[in-house]
mmCIF file of C-alpha atoms in Angstrom:
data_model
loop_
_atom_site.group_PDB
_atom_site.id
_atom_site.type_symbol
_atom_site.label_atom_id
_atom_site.label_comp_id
_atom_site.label_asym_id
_atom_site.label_seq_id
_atom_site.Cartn_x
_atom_site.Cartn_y
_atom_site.Cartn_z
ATOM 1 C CA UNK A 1 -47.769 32.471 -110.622
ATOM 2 C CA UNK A 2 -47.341 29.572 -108.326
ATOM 3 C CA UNK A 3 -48.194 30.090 -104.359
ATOM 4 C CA UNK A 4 -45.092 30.406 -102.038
ATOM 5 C CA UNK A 5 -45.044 27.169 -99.843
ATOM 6 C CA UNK A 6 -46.545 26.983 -96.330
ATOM 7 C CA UNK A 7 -44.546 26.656 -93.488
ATOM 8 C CA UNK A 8 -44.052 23.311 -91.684
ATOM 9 C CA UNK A 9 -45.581 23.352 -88.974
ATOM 10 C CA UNK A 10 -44.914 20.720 -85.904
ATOM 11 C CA UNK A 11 -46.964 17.826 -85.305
ATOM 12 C CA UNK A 12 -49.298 17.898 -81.529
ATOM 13 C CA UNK A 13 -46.754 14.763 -80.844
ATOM 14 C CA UNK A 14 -43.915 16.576 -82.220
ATOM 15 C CA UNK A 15 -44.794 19.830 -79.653
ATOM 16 C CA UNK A 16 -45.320 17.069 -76.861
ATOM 17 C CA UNK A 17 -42.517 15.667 -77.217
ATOM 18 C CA UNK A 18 -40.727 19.066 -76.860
ATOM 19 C CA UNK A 19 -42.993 19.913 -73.566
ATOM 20 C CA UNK A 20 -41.958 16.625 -72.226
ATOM 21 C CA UNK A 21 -38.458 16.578 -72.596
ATOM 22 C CA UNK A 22 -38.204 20.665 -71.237
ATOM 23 C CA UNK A 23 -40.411 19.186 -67.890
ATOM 24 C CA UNK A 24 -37.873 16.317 -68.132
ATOM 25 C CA UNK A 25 -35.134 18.442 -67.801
ATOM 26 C CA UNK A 26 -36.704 20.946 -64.967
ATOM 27 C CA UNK A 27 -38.256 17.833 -62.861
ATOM 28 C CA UNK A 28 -35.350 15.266 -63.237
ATOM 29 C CA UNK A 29 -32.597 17.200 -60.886
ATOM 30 C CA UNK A 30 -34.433 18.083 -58.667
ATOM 31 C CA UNK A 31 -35.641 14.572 -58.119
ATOM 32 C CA UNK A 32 -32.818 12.930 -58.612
ATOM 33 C CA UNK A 33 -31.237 15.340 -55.508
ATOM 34 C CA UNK A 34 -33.645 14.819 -53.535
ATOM 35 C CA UNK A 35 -33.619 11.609 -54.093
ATOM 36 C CA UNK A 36 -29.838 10.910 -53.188
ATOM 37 C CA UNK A 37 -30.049 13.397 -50.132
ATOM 38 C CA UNK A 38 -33.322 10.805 -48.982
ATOM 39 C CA UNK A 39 -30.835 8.140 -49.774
ATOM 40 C CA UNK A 40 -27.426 9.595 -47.701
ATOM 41 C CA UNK A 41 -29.616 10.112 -44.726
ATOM 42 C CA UNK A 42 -31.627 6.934 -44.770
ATOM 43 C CA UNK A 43 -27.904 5.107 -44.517
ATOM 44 C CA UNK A 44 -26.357 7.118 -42.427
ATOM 45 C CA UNK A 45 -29.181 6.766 -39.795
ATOM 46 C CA UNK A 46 -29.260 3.071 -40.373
ATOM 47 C CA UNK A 47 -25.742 2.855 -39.308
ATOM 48 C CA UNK A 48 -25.355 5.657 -36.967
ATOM 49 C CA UNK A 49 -28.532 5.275 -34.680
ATOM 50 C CA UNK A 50 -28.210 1.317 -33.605
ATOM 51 C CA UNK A 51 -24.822 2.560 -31.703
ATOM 52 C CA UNK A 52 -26.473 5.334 -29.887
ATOM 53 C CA UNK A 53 -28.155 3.713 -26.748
ATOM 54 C CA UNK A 54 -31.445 5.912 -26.116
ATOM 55 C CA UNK A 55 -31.620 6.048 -21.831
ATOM 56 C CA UNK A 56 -27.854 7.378 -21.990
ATOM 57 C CA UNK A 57 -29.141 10.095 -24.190
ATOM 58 C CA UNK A 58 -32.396 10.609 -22.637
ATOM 59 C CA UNK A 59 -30.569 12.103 -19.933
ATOM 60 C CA UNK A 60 -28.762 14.822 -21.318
ATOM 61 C CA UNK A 61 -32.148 16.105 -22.550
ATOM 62 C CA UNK A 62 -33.451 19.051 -21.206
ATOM 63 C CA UNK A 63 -36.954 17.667 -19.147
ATOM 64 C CA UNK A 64 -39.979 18.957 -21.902
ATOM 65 C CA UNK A 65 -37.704 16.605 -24.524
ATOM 66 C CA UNK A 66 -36.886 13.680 -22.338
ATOM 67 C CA UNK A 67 -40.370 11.788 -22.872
ATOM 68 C CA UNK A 68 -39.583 12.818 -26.591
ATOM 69 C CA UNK A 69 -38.408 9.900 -28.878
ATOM 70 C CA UNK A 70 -35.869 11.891 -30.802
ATOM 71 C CA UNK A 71 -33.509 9.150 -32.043
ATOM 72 C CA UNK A 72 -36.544 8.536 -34.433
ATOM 73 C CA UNK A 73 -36.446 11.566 -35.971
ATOM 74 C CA UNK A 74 -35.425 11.497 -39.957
ATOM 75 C CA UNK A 75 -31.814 12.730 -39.717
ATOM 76 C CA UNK A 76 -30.873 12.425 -36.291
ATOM 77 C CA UNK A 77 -28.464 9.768 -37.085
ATOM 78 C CA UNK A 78 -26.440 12.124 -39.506
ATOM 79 C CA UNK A 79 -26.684 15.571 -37.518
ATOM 80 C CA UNK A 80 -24.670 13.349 -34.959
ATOM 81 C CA UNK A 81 -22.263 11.923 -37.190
ATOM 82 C CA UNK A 82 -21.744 15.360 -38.203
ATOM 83 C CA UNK A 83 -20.930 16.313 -34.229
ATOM 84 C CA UNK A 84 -18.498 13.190 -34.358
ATOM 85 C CA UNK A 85 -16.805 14.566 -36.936
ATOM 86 C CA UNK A 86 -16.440 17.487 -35.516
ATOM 87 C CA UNK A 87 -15.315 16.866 -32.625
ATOM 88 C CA UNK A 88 -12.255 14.382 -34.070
ATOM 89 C CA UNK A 89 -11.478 17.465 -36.563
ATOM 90 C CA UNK A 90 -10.826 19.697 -33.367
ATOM 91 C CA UNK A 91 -9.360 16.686 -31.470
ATOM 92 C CA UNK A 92 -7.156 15.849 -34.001
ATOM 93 C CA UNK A 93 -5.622 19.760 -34.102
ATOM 94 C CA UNK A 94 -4.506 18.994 -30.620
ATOM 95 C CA UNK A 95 -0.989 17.564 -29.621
ATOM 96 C CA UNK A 96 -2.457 14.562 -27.710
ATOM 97 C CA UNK A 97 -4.718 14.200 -30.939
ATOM 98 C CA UNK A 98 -1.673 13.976 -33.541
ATOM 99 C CA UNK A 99 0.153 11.949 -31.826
ATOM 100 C CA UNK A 100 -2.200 9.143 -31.075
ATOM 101 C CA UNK A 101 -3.178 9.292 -35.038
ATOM 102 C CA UNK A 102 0.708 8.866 -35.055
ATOM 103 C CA UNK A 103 0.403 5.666 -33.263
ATOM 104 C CA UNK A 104 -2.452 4.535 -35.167
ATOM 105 C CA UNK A 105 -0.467 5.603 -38.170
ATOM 106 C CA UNK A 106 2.726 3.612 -37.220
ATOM 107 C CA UNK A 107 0.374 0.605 -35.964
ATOM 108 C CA UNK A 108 -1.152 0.564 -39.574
ATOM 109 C CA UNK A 109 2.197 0.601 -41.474
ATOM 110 C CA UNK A 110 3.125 -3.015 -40.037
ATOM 111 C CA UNK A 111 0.195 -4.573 -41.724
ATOM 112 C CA UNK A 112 1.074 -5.383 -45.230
ATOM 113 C CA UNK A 113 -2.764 -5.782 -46.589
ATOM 114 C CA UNK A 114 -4.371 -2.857 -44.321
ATOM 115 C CA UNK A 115 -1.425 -0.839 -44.831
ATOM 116 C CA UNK A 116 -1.762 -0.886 -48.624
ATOM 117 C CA UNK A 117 -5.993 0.190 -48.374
ATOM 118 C CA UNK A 118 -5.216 2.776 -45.294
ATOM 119 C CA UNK A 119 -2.821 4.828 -47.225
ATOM 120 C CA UNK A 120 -4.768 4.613 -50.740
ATOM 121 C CA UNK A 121 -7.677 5.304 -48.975
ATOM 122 C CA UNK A 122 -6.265 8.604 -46.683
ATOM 123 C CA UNK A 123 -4.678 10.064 -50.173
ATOM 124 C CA UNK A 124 -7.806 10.148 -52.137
ATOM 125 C CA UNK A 125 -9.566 11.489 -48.691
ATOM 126 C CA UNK A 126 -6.731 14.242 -48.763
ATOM 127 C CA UNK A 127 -6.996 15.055 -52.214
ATOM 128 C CA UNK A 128 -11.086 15.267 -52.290
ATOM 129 C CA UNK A 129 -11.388 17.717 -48.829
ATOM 130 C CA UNK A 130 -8.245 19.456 -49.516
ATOM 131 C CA UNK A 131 -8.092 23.053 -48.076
ATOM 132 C CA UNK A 132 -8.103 25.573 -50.727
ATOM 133 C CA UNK A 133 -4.982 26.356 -49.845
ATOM 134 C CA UNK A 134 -4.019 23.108 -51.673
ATOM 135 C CA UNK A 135 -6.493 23.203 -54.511
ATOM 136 C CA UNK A 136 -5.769 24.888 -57.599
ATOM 137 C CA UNK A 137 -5.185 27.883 -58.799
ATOM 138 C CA UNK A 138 -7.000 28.215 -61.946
ATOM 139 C CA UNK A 139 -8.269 27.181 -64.919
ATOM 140 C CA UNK A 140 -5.924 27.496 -68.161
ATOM 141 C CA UNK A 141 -4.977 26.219 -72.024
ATOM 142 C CA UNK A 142 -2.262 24.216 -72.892
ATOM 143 C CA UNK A 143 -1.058 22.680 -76.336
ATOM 144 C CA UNK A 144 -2.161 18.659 -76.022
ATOM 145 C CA UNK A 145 -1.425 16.353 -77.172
ATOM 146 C CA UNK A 146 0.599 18.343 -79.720
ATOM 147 C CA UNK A 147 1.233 21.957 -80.989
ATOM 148 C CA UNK A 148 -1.684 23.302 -82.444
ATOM 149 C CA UNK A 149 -4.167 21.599 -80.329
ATOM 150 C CA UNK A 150 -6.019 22.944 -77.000
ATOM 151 C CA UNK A 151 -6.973 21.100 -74.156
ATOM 152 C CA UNK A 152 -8.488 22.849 -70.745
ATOM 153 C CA UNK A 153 -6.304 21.902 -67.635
ATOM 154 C CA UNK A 154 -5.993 23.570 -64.129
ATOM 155 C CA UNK A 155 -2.318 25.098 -62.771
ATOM 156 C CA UNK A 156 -1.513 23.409 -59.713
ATOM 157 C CA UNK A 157 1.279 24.581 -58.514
ATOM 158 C CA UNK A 158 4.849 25.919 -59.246
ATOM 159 C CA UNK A 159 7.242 22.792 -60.711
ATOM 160 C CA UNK A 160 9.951 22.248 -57.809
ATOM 161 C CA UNK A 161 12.204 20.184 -56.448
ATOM 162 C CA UNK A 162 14.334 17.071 -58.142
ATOM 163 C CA UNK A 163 12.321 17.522 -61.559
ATOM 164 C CA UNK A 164 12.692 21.312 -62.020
ATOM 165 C CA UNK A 165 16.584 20.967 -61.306
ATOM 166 C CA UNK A 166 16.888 18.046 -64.184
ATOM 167 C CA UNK A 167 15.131 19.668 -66.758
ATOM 168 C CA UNK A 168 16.391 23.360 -65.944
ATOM 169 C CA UNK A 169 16.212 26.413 -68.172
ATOM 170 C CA UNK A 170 13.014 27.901 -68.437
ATOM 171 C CA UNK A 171 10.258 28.227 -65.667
ATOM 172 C CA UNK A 172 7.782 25.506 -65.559
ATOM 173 C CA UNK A 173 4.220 24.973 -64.459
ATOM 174 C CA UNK A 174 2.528 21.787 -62.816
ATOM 175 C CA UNK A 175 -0.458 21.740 -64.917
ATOM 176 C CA UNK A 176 -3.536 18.584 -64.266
ATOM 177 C CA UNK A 177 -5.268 17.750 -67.631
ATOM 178 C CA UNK A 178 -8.605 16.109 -66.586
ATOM 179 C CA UNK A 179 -9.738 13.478 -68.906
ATOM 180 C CA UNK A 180 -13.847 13.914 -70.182
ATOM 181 C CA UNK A 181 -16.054 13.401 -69.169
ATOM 182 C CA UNK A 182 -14.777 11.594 -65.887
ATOM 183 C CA UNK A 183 -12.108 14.451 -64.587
ATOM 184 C CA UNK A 184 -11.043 12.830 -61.399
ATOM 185 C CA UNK A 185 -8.720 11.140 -63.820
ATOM 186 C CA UNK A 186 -5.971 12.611 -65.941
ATOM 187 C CA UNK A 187 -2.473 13.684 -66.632
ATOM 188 C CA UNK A 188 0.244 15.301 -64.916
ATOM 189 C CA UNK A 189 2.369 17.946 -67.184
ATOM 190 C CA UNK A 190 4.916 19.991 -66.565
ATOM 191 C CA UNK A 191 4.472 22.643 -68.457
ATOM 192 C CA UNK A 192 6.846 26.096 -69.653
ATOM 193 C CA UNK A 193 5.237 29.002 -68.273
ATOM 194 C CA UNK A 194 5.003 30.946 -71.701
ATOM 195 C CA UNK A 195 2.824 27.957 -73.052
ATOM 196 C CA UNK A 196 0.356 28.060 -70.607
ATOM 197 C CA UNK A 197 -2.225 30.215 -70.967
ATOM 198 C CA UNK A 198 -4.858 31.265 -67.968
ATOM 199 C CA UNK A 199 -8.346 31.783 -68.556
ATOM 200 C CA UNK A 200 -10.844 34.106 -66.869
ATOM 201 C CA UNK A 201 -13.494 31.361 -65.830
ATOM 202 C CA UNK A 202 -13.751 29.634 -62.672
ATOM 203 C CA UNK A 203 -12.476 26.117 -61.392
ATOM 204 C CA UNK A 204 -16.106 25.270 -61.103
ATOM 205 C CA UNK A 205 -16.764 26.037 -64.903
ATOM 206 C CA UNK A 206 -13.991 25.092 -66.402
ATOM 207 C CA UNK A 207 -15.086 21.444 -64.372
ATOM 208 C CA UNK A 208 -18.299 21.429 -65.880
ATOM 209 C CA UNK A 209 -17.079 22.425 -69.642
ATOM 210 C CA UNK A 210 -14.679 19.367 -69.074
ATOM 211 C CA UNK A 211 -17.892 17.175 -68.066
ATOM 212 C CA UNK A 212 -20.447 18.326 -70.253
ATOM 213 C CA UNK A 213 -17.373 17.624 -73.322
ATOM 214 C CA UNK A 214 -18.155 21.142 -74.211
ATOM 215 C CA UNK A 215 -21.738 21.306 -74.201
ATOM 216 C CA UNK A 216 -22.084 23.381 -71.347
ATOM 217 C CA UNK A 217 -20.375 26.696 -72.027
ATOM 218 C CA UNK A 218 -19.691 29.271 -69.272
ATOM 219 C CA UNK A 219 -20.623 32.516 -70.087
ATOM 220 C CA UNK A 220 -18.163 35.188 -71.437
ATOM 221 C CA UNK A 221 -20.469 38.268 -69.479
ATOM 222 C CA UNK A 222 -19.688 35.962 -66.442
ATOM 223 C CA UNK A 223 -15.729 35.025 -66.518
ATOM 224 C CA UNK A 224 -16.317 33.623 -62.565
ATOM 225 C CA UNK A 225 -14.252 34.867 -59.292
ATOM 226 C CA UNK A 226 -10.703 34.159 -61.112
ATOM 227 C CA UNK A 227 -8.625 37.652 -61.204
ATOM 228 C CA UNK A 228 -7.338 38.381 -65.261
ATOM 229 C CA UNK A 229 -4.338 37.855 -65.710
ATOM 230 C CA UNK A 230 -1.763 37.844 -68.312
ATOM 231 C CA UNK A 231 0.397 34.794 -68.909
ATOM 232 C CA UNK A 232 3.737 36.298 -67.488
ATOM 233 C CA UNK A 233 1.810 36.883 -64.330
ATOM 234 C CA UNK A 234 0.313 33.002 -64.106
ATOM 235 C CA UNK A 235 2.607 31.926 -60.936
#
């Protein structure tokens, strides 16, 4: 009667190898983030405190601060490019606000080189801080690049205008197909509505299914903020 064969067990290198890659895996993003935080606010105080002139500043400090050098501080430089910011956003809301960016607009329009950068530059601005007004609605499925085939894409929008009155007939849906694992590129489809199906999970996992190439699944127990809905109710 022969013996039944032992189990294989894992080398000590094979079972530190394992250890190391799980503490890889823990330790790496959270270095790596704190890492590019370090990073942001290292530049951003490099470039924001050598404008700020210290004695003008000094004396808007309350007295106990005033003998304080603050501009030193790690992150000064950003929490104030922060209050710029701010302060243009509510500018900007204003009437005397639009229309000097009007000005600047038409200013920048004359010059063919700057022109060209300003207006690349101010629709990828517009399309990353979009309100959510503007972002999309949710994740879905659609047949592509032919029938029988399903690729993850996000609805956008209803289609309108000059392109829904040329094709005509049935309903259609402005669908973005992100391309892995780099989804800031992709393609624009116009879609029938009874071929698109939605899907319970959220923008934000459907983003990181499309950049993971399927590796990271979201899970089912956890379909994300996005209401169910049938695919007759998807506009």
């Amino acid at each position: 009667m022969s013996t039944p064969p032992r189990p294989h067990r894992r080398g000590f290198f094979a079972g530190l190898r394992a250890s190391f890659l799980t503490g890889l895996v823990v330790v790496a993003p959270a270095v790596l983030t704190i890492w590019l935080i370090t990073a942001v606010v290292e530049f951003v105080d490099s470039r924001v405190i050598p404008l700020i002139p210290r004695e003008t500043l000094r004396r808007f400090l309350p007295e106990n601060l005033a003998h304080m050098d603050l501009i030193s501080l790690p992150g000064i430089g950003l929490v104030i490019a922060l209050l710029f910011t701010l302060i243009v956003g509510f500018f900007a809301k204003g009437f005397i606000g639009r229309s000097l960016i009007q000005w600047g607009e038409d200013l920048v329009s004359r010059m063919p080189v700057v022109r060209s950068i300003y207006n690349a530059l101010k629709q990828i601005a517009e399309t990353v801080f979009a309100q959510s007004s503007t972002s999309f609605n949710r994740a879905c499925l659609v047949q592509y690049p032919r029938p029988g085939l399903w690729a993850v894409a996000f609805v956008s929008t209803d289609t309108k205008g000059e392109i829904a009155q040329k094709i005509g007939g049935e309903k259609l849906i402005s669908v973005f197909l992100p391309t892995t694992p780099n989804p800031t590129s992709g393609f624009l489809l116009f879609v029938p509505e009874k071929d698109v199906i939605a899907l319970d999970m959220s923008i934000e996992d459907a983003a990181k299914l499309i950049i993971s190439a399927g590796l990271v699944a979201p899970d089912p127990a956890k379909p994300g903020q996005v209401v169910r809905k049938k695919r007759d109710e998807i506009s």
